C-alpha angles and dihedrals in degrees: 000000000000122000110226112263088014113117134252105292102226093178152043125225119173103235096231083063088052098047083048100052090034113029103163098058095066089036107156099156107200108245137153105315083068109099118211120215132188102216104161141350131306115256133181135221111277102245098250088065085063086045106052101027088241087146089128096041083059090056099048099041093052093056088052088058095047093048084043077056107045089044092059087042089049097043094232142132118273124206127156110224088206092050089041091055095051089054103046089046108098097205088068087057100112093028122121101232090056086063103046081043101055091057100041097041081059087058099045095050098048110103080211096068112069117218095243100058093046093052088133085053097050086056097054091051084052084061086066096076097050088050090053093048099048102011092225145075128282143162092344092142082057098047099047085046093056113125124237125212100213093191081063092053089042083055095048099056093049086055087051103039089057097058110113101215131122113200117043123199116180128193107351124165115252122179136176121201118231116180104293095350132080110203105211127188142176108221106201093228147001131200130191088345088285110063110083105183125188123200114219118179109197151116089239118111090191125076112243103235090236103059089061088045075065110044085047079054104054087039090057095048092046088052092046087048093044123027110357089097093052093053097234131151117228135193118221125192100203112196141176128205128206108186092185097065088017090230128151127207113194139181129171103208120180125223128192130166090271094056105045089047083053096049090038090055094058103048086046078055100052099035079066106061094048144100121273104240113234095182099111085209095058083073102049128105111217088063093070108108 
């Protein structure tokens, strides 16, 4: 996807490495047209989370067991790109993950089984993506020890049970060219074409300013893809969900051709005046997260 007058991109760069290296050039900082709702109770870590660092894992984990939800709710078809690529990668043939995945991804992709009843299977599949990242094992005996607080994954499918959408994508690729460069990211989901929701799993009441540097991101992207050609304003609720405090953060932002061309300027501006990045993974794209 090339912006008119931009160059020729000649590289990918996941936009999450590129908030990291360069924070101040996506910098869109939460304040007070953010809305705060209470949309569940308030849950805490299991203690083996604390015990064994799986922070991530959680996350991870429980994003697994909201898309595993919204599919059901959806009535479409489920798949994993990090467990899919395990699978389909001859040199795991005879590892042992590849065999606890296969059985557990068929689980995790069958409309019949609920999330809530394969829980042990959800947490193998969020193996997958350790495994991408380091290609080897470690702290399986931990993860699959992890503990789950079912009340919290009651909460959650209320909470998911209760949005009012009628059309789901989940983790579609979504890039924006700057001068040499192609920002590409990975939103979490997408609802009626307008409804761009982040999960965030975290103790913290507070939204990490990053994560909204990403959301306007992937907005920006989704309107350039969309509707930028035909000239149309559009208007985008961005939310992010944490399901371990059930709280919803929410914006409506509006879009229209000027303003992209505006925003747009100044990141080709920026994107100038930096760096090249020479990290390979920085261009893969199973890193995007």
């Amino acid at each position: 996807m090339n912006f008119e007058g931009a160059n020729s991109p000649s590289y990918y760069v996941s936009v999450t490495n590129f908030i990291e290296r360069y924070p101040n050039f996506l910098n869109w900082t939460p304040g007070e047209d953010w809305k705060v709702y209470q949309v569940g109770p308030t849950f805490k870590y299991p203690q083996s989370v604390h015990d064994s660092q799986l922070y991530a894992y959680n996350g991870v984990f429980m994003e697994l067991f909201i898309r595993k939800c919204l599919c059901q709710k959806f009535q479409q078809p489920l798949m994993d790109r990090f467990t899919e690529r395990i699978l389909n990668n001859n040199s795991y043939e005879n590892c042992e993950i590849k065999l606890l995945l296969t059985a557990s991804y068929l689980k995790y992709i069958d409309p019949k089984f609920d999330a809530i009843d394969i829980v042990n299977e959800i947490k193998i599949v969020a193996m997958s993506q350790r495994l991408t990242f380091t290609e080897q094992m470690e702290n399986v005996n931990n993860v699959m020890d992890m503990e789950v607080d079912y009340a919290n994954l009651r909460a959650i499918q209320e909470f998911i049970n209760s949005l009012p959408y009628d059309r789901l994508t989940y983790k579609q690729f979504c890039e924006l060219s700057c001068e040499e460069l192609i920002l590409i990211g990975v939103p979490d989901f997408i609802f009626d074409d307008s409804v761009i929701l982040q999960v965030s799993t975290s103790m913290r009441p507070e939204l990490y300013a990053r994560k909204c540097s990403k959301m306007f991101f992937y907005t920006l992207a989704h309107y350039y893809e969309n509707y930028y050609h035909q000239n149309l304003k559009k208007q985008y609720t961005l939310i992010v969900y944490n399901p371990l405090l059930g709280i919803r953060y929410e914006m409506t932002i509006n879009i229209n051709a000027d303003l992209f061309r505006g925003v747009h300027s100044s990141l080709e501006k920026c994107v100038k005046i930096l760096p090249k990045f020479t990290d390979p993974t920085m261009c893969d794209h199973y890193t995007i997260m």
